[in-house]
mmCIF file with all atom_site columns, C-alpha atoms in Angstrom:
data_model
loop_
_atom_site.group_PDB
_atom_site.id
_atom_site.type_symbol
_atom_site.label_atom_id
_atom_site.label_alt_id
_atom_site.label_comp_id
_atom_site.label_asym_id
_atom_site.label_entity_id
_atom_site.label_seq_id
_atom_site.pdbx_PDB_ins_code
_atom_site.Cartn_x
_atom_site.Cartn_y
_atom_site.Cartn_z
_atom_site.occupancy
_atom_site.B_iso_or_equiv
_atom_site.pdbx_formal_charge
_atom_site.auth_seq_id
_atom_site.auth_comp_id
_atom_site.auth_asym_id
_atom_site.auth_atom_id
_atom_site.pdbx_PDB_model_num
ATOM 1   C CA . MET A 1 1   ? 82.851  -11.687 5.906   1.00 71.00 ? 674 MET A CA 1
ATOM 2   C CA . THR A 1 2   ? 84.883  -8.731  5.070   1.00 90.00 ? 675 THR A CA 1
ATOM 3   C CA . THR A 1 3   ? 83.716  -5.280  4.922   1.00 91.00 ? 676 THR A CA 1
ATOM 4   C CA . LEU A 1 4   ? 83.622  -5.256  1.264   1.00 90.00 ? 677 LEU A CA 1
ATOM 5   C CA . GLU A 1 5   ? 81.290  -8.054  1.178   1.00 92.00 ? 678 GLU A CA 1
ATOM 6   C CA . TRP A 1 6   ? 79.011  -6.456  3.797   1.00 92.00 ? 679 TRP A CA 1
ATOM 7   C CA . ALA A 1 7   ? 79.172  -3.243  1.754   1.00 92.00 ? 680 ALA A CA 1
ATOM 8   C CA . LEU A 1 8   ? 78.087  -5.009  -1.422  1.00 93.00 ? 681 LEU A CA 1
ATOM 9   C CA . GLN A 1 9   ? 75.347  -6.887  0.329   1.00 93.00 ? 682 GLN A CA 1
ATOM 10  C CA . ALA A 1 10  ? 74.057  -3.750  1.956   1.00 93.00 ? 683 ALA A CA 1
ATOM 11  C CA . LEU A 1 11  ? 74.168  -2.195  -1.504  1.00 94.00 ? 684 LEU A CA 1
ATOM 12  C CA . LEU A 1 12  ? 72.176  -5.141  -2.858  1.00 93.00 ? 685 LEU A CA 1
ATOM 13  C CA . VAL A 1 13  ? 69.569  -4.910  -0.148  1.00 94.00 ? 686 VAL A CA 1
ATOM 14  C CA . LEU A 1 14  ? 69.246  -1.271  -0.940  1.00 94.00 ? 687 LEU A CA 1
ATOM 15  C CA . ALA A 1 15  ? 68.674  -1.899  -4.574  1.00 93.00 ? 688 ALA A CA 1
ATOM 16  C CA . LEU A 1 16  ? 66.213  -4.748  -3.856  1.00 92.00 ? 689 LEU A CA 1
ATOM 17  C CA . CYS A 1 17  ? 64.381  -2.252  -1.475  1.00 92.00 ? 690 CYS A CA 1
ATOM 18  C CA . ALA A 1 18  ? 64.333  0.501   -4.232  1.00 92.00 ? 691 ALA A CA 1
ATOM 19  C CA . THR A 1 19  ? 63.013  -1.968  -6.818  1.00 92.00 ? 692 THR A CA 1
ATOM 20  C CA . VAL A 1 20  ? 60.242  -3.420  -4.709  1.00 92.00 ? 693 VAL A CA 1
ATOM 21  C CA . PRO A 1 21  ? 57.776  -0.378  -4.999  1.00 92.00 ? 694 PRO A CA 1
ATOM 22  C CA . GLY A 1 22  ? 58.336  -0.375  -8.866  1.00 92.00 ? 695 GLY A CA 1
ATOM 23  C CA . ALA A 1 23  ? 57.687  -4.048  -8.934  1.00 92.00 ? 696 ALA A CA 1
ATOM 24  C CA . ILE A 1 24  ? 54.559  -3.625  -6.914  1.00 94.00 ? 697 ILE A CA 1
ATOM 25  C CA . ARG A 1 25  ? 53.325  -0.834  -9.299  1.00 94.00 ? 698 ARG A CA 1
ATOM 26  C CA . LEU A 1 26  ? 54.290  -2.971  -12.306 1.00 94.00 ? 699 LEU A CA 1
ATOM 27  C CA . GLU A 1 27  ? 52.483  -5.997  -10.958 1.00 94.00 ? 700 GLU A CA 1
ATOM 28  C CA . ARG A 1 28  ? 49.269  -3.762  -10.469 1.00 94.00 ? 701 ARG A CA 1
ATOM 29  C CA . ALA A 1 29  ? 49.616  -2.281  -13.926 1.00 93.00 ? 702 ALA A CA 1
ATOM 30  C CA . LEU A 1 30  ? 49.942  -5.913  -15.355 1.00 92.00 ? 703 LEU A CA 1
ATOM 31  C CA . THR A 1 31  ? 46.862  -6.955  -13.486 1.00 92.00 ? 704 THR A CA 1
ATOM 32  C CA . THR A 1 32  ? 44.785  -4.039  -14.716 1.00 91.00 ? 705 THR A CA 1
ATOM 33  C CA . LEU A 1 33  ? 46.008  -4.701  -18.193 1.00 90.00 ? 706 LEU A CA 1
ATOM 34  C CA . ALA A 1 34  ? 45.001  -8.363  -17.994 1.00 90.00 ? 707 ALA A CA 1
ATOM 35  C CA . ARG A 1 35  ? 41.602  -7.422  -16.617 1.00 91.00 ? 708 ARG A CA 1
ATOM 36  C CA . ASP A 1 36  ? 41.303  -4.778  -19.417 1.00 91.00 ? 709 ASP A CA 1
ATOM 37  C CA . ARG A 1 37  ? 42.299  -7.268  -22.002 1.00 90.00 ? 710 ARG A CA 1
ATOM 38  C CA . THR A 1 38  ? 39.629  -9.677  -20.827 1.00 91.00 ? 711 THR A CA 1
ATOM 39  C CA . ASP A 1 39  ? 37.160  -6.781  -20.813 1.00 92.00 ? 712 ASP A CA 1
ATOM 40  C CA . LEU A 1 40  ? 38.367  -5.795  -24.306 1.00 92.00 ? 713 LEU A CA 1
ATOM 41  C CA . ALA A 1 41  ? 38.076  -9.409  -25.593 1.00 93.00 ? 714 ALA A CA 1
ATOM 42  C CA . ALA A 1 42  ? 34.534  -9.599  -24.265 1.00 93.00 ? 715 ALA A CA 1
ATOM 43  C CA . ALA A 1 43  ? 33.600  -6.247  -25.732 1.00 94.00 ? 716 ALA A CA 1
ATOM 44  C CA . ALA A 1 44  ? 35.113  -7.507  -29.076 1.00 95.00 ? 717 ALA A CA 1
ATOM 45  C CA . LYS A 1 45  ? 32.977  -10.648 -28.870 1.00 96.00 ? 718 LYS A CA 1
ATOM 46  C CA . GLN A 1 46  ? 29.853  -8.616  -28.170 1.00 96.00 ? 719 GLN A CA 1
ATOM 47  C CA . LEU A 1 47  ? 30.603  -6.348  -31.067 1.00 96.00 ? 720 LEU A CA 1
ATOM 48  C CA . ALA A 1 48  ? 31.148  -9.294  -33.399 1.00 96.00 ? 721 ALA A CA 1
ATOM 49  C CA . GLU A 1 49  ? 27.747  -10.788 -32.385 1.00 96.00 ? 722 GLU A CA 1
ATOM 50  C CA . ALA A 1 50  ? 26.059  -7.382  -32.885 1.00 96.00 ? 723 ALA A CA 1
ATOM 51  C CA . VAL A 1 51  ? 27.592  -7.093  -36.312 1.00 96.00 ? 724 VAL A CA 1
ATOM 52  C CA . GLY A 1 52  ? 26.295  -10.504 -37.098 1.00 95.00 ? 725 GLY A CA 1
ATOM 53  C CA . GLU A 1 53  ? 22.865  -9.711  -35.857 1.00 95.00 ? 726 GLU A CA 1
ATOM 54  C CA . ALA A 1 54  ? 22.942  -6.449  -37.834 1.00 96.00 ? 727 ALA A CA 1
ATOM 55  C CA . GLU A 1 55  ? 24.048  -8.240  -41.034 1.00 96.00 ? 728 GLU A CA 1
ATOM 56  C CA . ALA A 1 56  ? 21.261  -10.921 -40.565 1.00 95.00 ? 729 ALA A CA 1
ATOM 57  C CA . ALA A 1 57  ? 18.769  -7.972  -40.133 1.00 96.00 ? 730 ALA A CA 1
ATOM 58  C CA . MET A 1 58  ? 19.993  -6.210  -43.296 1.00 96.00 ? 731 MET A CA 1
ATOM 59  C CA . LEU A 1 59  ? 19.500  -9.633  -45.266 1.00 95.00 ? 732 LEU A CA 1
ATOM 60  C CA . ARG A 1 60  ? 16.059  -9.922  -43.974 1.00 96.00 ? 733 ARG A CA 1
ATOM 61  C CA . LEU A 1 61  ? 15.229  -6.259  -44.839 1.00 95.00 ? 734 LEU A CA 1
ATOM 62  C CA . ARG A 1 62  ? 16.592  -6.696  -48.359 1.00 95.00 ? 735 ARG A CA 1
ATOM 63  C CA . GLY A 1 63  ? 14.417  -9.776  -48.813 1.00 95.00 ? 736 GLY A CA 1
ATOM 64  C CA . ALA A 1 64  ? 11.289  -7.882  -47.401 1.00 95.00 ? 737 ALA A CA 1
ATOM 65  C CA . ALA A 1 65  ? 12.150  -4.928  -49.792 1.00 95.00 ? 738 ALA A CA 1
ATOM 66  C CA . ASP A 1 66  ? 12.631  -7.257  -52.744 1.00 95.00 ? 739 ASP A CA 1
ATOM 67  C CA . ARG A 1 67  ? 9.263   -9.018  -52.025 1.00 96.00 ? 740 ARG A CA 1
ATOM 68  C CA . ALA A 1 68  ? 7.456   -5.607  -51.519 1.00 95.00 ? 741 ALA A CA 1
ATOM 69  C CA . GLY A 1 69  ? 8.937   -4.378  -54.759 1.00 95.00 ? 742 GLY A CA 1
ATOM 70  C CA . ARG A 1 70  ? 7.998   -7.284  -56.779 1.00 95.00 ? 743 ARG A CA 1
ATOM 71  C CA . THR A 1 71  ? 4.462   -7.145  -55.223 1.00 95.00 ? 744 THR A CA 1
ATOM 72  C CA . THR A 1 72  ? 4.114   -3.507  -56.079 1.00 95.00 ? 745 THR A CA 1
ATOM 73  C CA . SER A 1 73  ? 5.433   -4.111  -59.590 1.00 95.00 ? 746 SER A CA 1
ATOM 74  C CA . GLU A 1 74  ? 2.723   -6.896  -59.987 1.00 95.00 ? 747 GLU A CA 1
ATOM 75  C CA . GLN A 1 75  ? 0.095   -4.532  -58.617 1.00 95.00 ? 748 GLN A CA 1
ATOM 76  C CA . VAL A 1 76  ? 1.090   -1.659  -60.930 1.00 96.00 ? 749 VAL A CA 1
ATOM 77  C CA . THR A 1 77  ? 1.051   -4.007  -63.955 1.00 94.00 ? 750 THR A CA 1
ATOM 78  C CA . ALA A 1 78  ? -2.499  -5.371  -62.958 1.00 93.00 ? 751 ALA A CA 1
ATOM 79  C CA . ALA A 1 79  ? -3.553  -1.717  -62.425 1.00 93.00 ? 752 ALA A CA 1
ATOM 80  C CA . ASN A 1 80  ? -2.336  -0.730  -65.939 1.00 94.00 ? 753 ASN A CA 1
ATOM 81  C CA . ARG A 1 81  ? -4.272  -3.715  -67.378 1.00 93.00 ? 754 ARG A CA 1
ATOM 82  C CA . VAL A 1 82  ? -7.447  -2.726  -65.586 1.00 92.00 ? 755 VAL A CA 1
ATOM 83  C CA . ALA A 1 83  ? -6.935  0.981   -66.769 1.00 92.00 ? 756 ALA A CA 1
ATOM 84  C CA . GLU A 1 84  ? -6.515  -0.146  -70.367 1.00 92.00 ? 757 GLU A CA 1
ATOM 85  C CA . ASP A 1 85  ? -9.700  -2.246  -69.954 1.00 90.00 ? 758 ASP A CA 1
ATOM 86  C CA . LEU A 1 86  ? -11.503 0.666   -68.476 1.00 91.00 ? 759 LEU A CA 1
ATOM 87  C CA . ARG A 1 87  ? -10.451 3.005   -71.309 1.00 92.00 ? 760 ARG A CA 1
ATOM 88  C CA . PHE A 1 88  ? -11.628 0.489   -73.831 1.00 91.00 ? 761 PHE A CA 1
ATOM 89  C CA . LEU A 1 89  ? -15.113 0.259   -72.061 1.00 91.00 ? 762 LEU A CA 1
ATOM 90  C CA . LEU A 1 90  ? -15.181 3.833   -71.785 1.00 91.00 ? 763 LEU A CA 1
ATOM 91  C CA . ASP A 1 91  ? -14.606 4.334   -75.451 1.00 90.00 ? 764 ASP A CA 1
ATOM 92  C CA . ARG A 1 92  ? -17.390 1.838   -76.228 1.00 90.00 ? 765 ARG A CA 1
ATOM 93  C CA . ALA A 1 93  ? -19.744 3.320   -73.747 1.00 90.00 ? 766 ALA A CA 1
ATOM 94  C CA . GLU A 1 94  ? -19.240 6.860   -75.320 1.00 91.00 ? 767 GLU A CA 1
ATOM 95  C CA . ALA A 1 95  ? -19.826 5.445   -78.759 1.00 89.00 ? 768 ALA A CA 1
ATOM 96  C CA . GLN A 1 96  ? -22.883 3.779   -77.516 1.00 90.00 ? 769 GLN A CA 1
ATOM 97  C CA . ALA A 1 97  ? -24.129 7.002   -75.790 1.00 89.00 ? 770 ALA A CA 1
ATOM 98  C CA . ASP A 1 98  ? -23.515 8.907   -79.024 1.00 90.00 ? 771 ASP A CA 1
ATOM 99  C CA . ARG A 1 99  ? -25.524 6.348   -81.032 1.00 89.00 ? 772 ARG A CA 1
ATOM 100 C CA . LEU A 1 100 ? -28.301 6.430   -78.471 1.00 88.00 ? 773 LEU A CA 1
ATOM 101 C CA . ASP A 1 101 ? -28.462 10.182  -78.474 1.00 87.00 ? 774 ASP A CA 1
ATOM 102 C CA . LEU A 1 102 ? -28.574 10.325  -82.281 1.00 89.00 ? 775 LEU A CA 1
ATOM 103 C CA . ALA A 1 103 ? -31.437 7.839   -82.252 1.00 85.00 ? 776 ALA A CA 1
ATOM 104 C CA . VAL A 1 104 ? -33.362 9.721   -79.492 1.00 85.00 ? 777 VAL A CA 1
ATOM 105 C CA . ARG A 1 105 ? -32.895 12.981  -81.388 1.00 84.00 ? 778 ARG A CA 1
ATOM 106 C CA . SER A 1 106 ? -34.001 11.563  -84.594 1.00 86.00 ? 779 SER A CA 1
ATOM 107 C CA . ASN A 1 107 ? -36.925 9.908   -83.114 1.00 82.00 ? 780 ASN A CA 1
ATOM 108 C CA . ARG A 1 108 ? -38.006 13.107  -81.168 1.00 79.00 ? 781 ARG A CA 1
ATOM 109 C CA . ALA A 1 109 ? -37.769 15.455  -84.032 1.00 70.00 ? 782 ALA A CA 1
ATOM 110 C CA . PRO A 1 110 ? -40.855 14.108  -85.949 1.00 68.00 ? 783 PRO A CA 1
ATOM 111 C CA . ARG A 1 111 ? -42.923 13.933  -82.745 1.00 68.00 ? 784 ARG A CA 1
ATOM 112 C CA . GLU A 1 112 ? -42.100 17.570  -81.840 1.00 66.00 ? 785 GLU A CA 1
ATOM 113 C CA . ALA A 1 113 ? -42.990 18.752  -85.351 1.00 63.00 ? 786 ALA A CA 1
ATOM 114 C CA . ALA A 1 114 ? -46.278 16.996  -85.077 1.00 65.00 ? 787 ALA A CA 1
ATOM 115 C CA . ALA A 1 115 ? -47.074 17.912  -81.511 1.00 64.00 ? 788 ALA A CA 1
ATOM 116 C CA . ALA A 1 116 ? -46.083 21.518  -81.829 1.00 60.00 ? 789 ALA A CA 1
ATOM 117 C CA . PRO A 1 117 ? -49.208 23.886  -82.139 1.00 58.00 ? 790 PRO A CA 1
ATOM 118 C CA . PRO A 1 118 ? -49.154 26.231  -85.140 1.00 57.00 ? 791 PRO A CA 1
ATOM 119 C CA . PRO A 1 119 ? -47.391 29.428  -84.242 1.00 57.00 ? 792 PRO A CA 1
ATOM 120 C CA . SER A 1 120 ? -50.449 31.537  -84.930 1.00 61.00 ? 793 SER A CA 1
ATOM 121 C CA . ALA A 1 121 ? -52.741 29.537  -82.622 1.00 54.00 ? 794 ALA A CA 1
ATOM 122 C CA . PRO A 1 122 ? -53.354 31.344  -79.296 1.00 57.00 ? 795 PRO A CA 1
ATOM 123 C CA . ARG A 1 123 ? -52.258 29.546  -76.202 1.00 57.00 ? 796 ARG A CA 1
ATOM 124 C CA . PRO A 1 124 ? -55.019 28.199  -74.091 1.00 56.00 ? 797 PRO A CA 1
ATOM 125 C CA . GLN A 1 125 ? -55.867 30.158  -70.882 1.00 58.00 ? 798 GLN A CA 1
ATOM 126 C CA . PRO A 1 126 ? -56.054 28.207  -67.703 1.00 54.00 ? 799 PRO A CA 1
ATOM 127 C CA . SER A 1 127 ? -59.639 27.397  -66.535 1.00 58.00 ? 800 SER A CA 1
ATOM 128 C CA . PRO A 1 128 ? -60.862 28.185  -63.157 1.00 55.00 ? 801 PRO A CA 1
ATOM 129 C CA . GLU A 1 129 ? -61.100 24.478  -62.402 1.00 57.00 ? 802 GLU A CA 1
ATOM 130 C CA . SER A 1 130 ? -57.289 23.958  -63.134 1.00 57.00 ? 803 SER A CA 1
ATOM 131 C CA . ALA A 1 131 ? -56.447 26.890  -60.787 1.00 59.00 ? 804 ALA A CA 1
ATOM 132 C CA . PRO A 1 132 ? -54.451 25.753  -57.758 1.00 62.00 ? 805 PRO A CA 1
ATOM 133 C CA . ASN A 1 133 ? -56.672 24.640  -54.776 1.00 74.00 ? 806 ASN A CA 1
ATOM 134 C CA . PRO A 1 134 ? -55.747 26.444  -51.555 1.00 76.00 ? 807 PRO A CA 1
ATOM 135 C CA . GLU A 1 135 ? -56.475 23.289  -49.521 1.00 79.00 ? 808 GLU A CA 1
ATOM 136 C CA . ARG A 1 136 ? -54.214 21.192  -51.905 1.00 75.00 ? 809 ARG A CA 1
ATOM 137 C CA . LEU A 1 137 ? -51.481 23.856  -51.626 1.00 78.00 ? 810 LEU A CA 1
ATOM 138 C CA . GLN A 1 138 ? -51.535 23.721  -47.835 1.00 82.00 ? 811 GLN A CA 1
ATOM 139 C CA . ALA A 1 139 ? -51.395 19.870  -47.862 1.00 78.00 ? 812 ALA A CA 1
ATOM 140 C CA . GLU A 1 140 ? -48.479 19.901  -50.259 1.00 80.00 ? 813 GLU A CA 1
ATOM 141 C CA . GLU A 1 141 ? -46.638 22.377  -48.091 1.00 81.00 ? 814 GLU A CA 1
ATOM 142 C CA . SER A 1 142 ? -47.317 20.252  -44.929 1.00 80.00 ? 815 SER A CA 1
ATOM 143 C CA . LEU A 1 143 ? -46.052 17.242  -46.691 1.00 77.00 ? 816 LEU A CA 1
ATOM 144 C CA . LEU A 1 144 ? -42.865 18.902  -47.728 1.00 81.00 ? 817 LEU A CA 1
ATOM 145 C CA . ARG A 1 145 ? -42.262 20.016  -44.130 1.00 81.00 ? 818 ARG A CA 1
ATOM 146 C CA . VAL A 1 146 ? -42.669 16.429  -43.046 1.00 79.00 ? 819 VAL A CA 1
ATOM 147 C CA . PHE A 1 147 ? -40.098 15.154  -45.659 1.00 76.00 ? 820 PHE A CA 1
ATOM 148 C CA . ARG A 1 148 ? -37.680 17.971  -44.567 1.00 80.00 ? 821 ARG A CA 1
ATOM 149 C CA . SER A 1 149 ? -37.916 17.134  -40.855 1.00 79.00 ? 822 SER A CA 1
ATOM 150 C CA . ARG A 1 150 ? -37.303 13.522  -41.567 1.00 76.00 ? 823 ARG A CA 1
ATOM 151 C CA . GLN A 1 151 ? -34.115 14.324  -43.543 1.00 71.00 ? 824 GLN A CA 1
ATOM 152 C CA . ALA A 1 152 ? -32.589 16.525  -40.846 1.00 63.00 ? 825 ALA A CA 1
#
């Protein structure tokens, strides 16, 4: 071998030695990138699953909201019907009460006129027998105390 060949081979060995650290760094970077790529793919898969679950939950929520809306609407409609019925019954009850009041007043007026003493007649004075009995008053007071103590 000639000197030139030796020099070229030495130059080639030096170039290879210079590229080995770069190749090692490149291999580590590619390994990290491949690992990150698998992690990224796993994360994307988990994200897709989470999105699918969220969409399913949204559909269930929409269905529940629709059912609740329909139920509420039906209840409001039923309540409106009951309110109309109650208004009708109230109107009828007021009319009946007015008629009853009129009948009572018309029936009471002749009785009061007949039972009323003449204005010039003196009022009767209470007799001593109708005066309150102290024993009776005491019995009534004790009875009231018993009722009050039972209520408390």
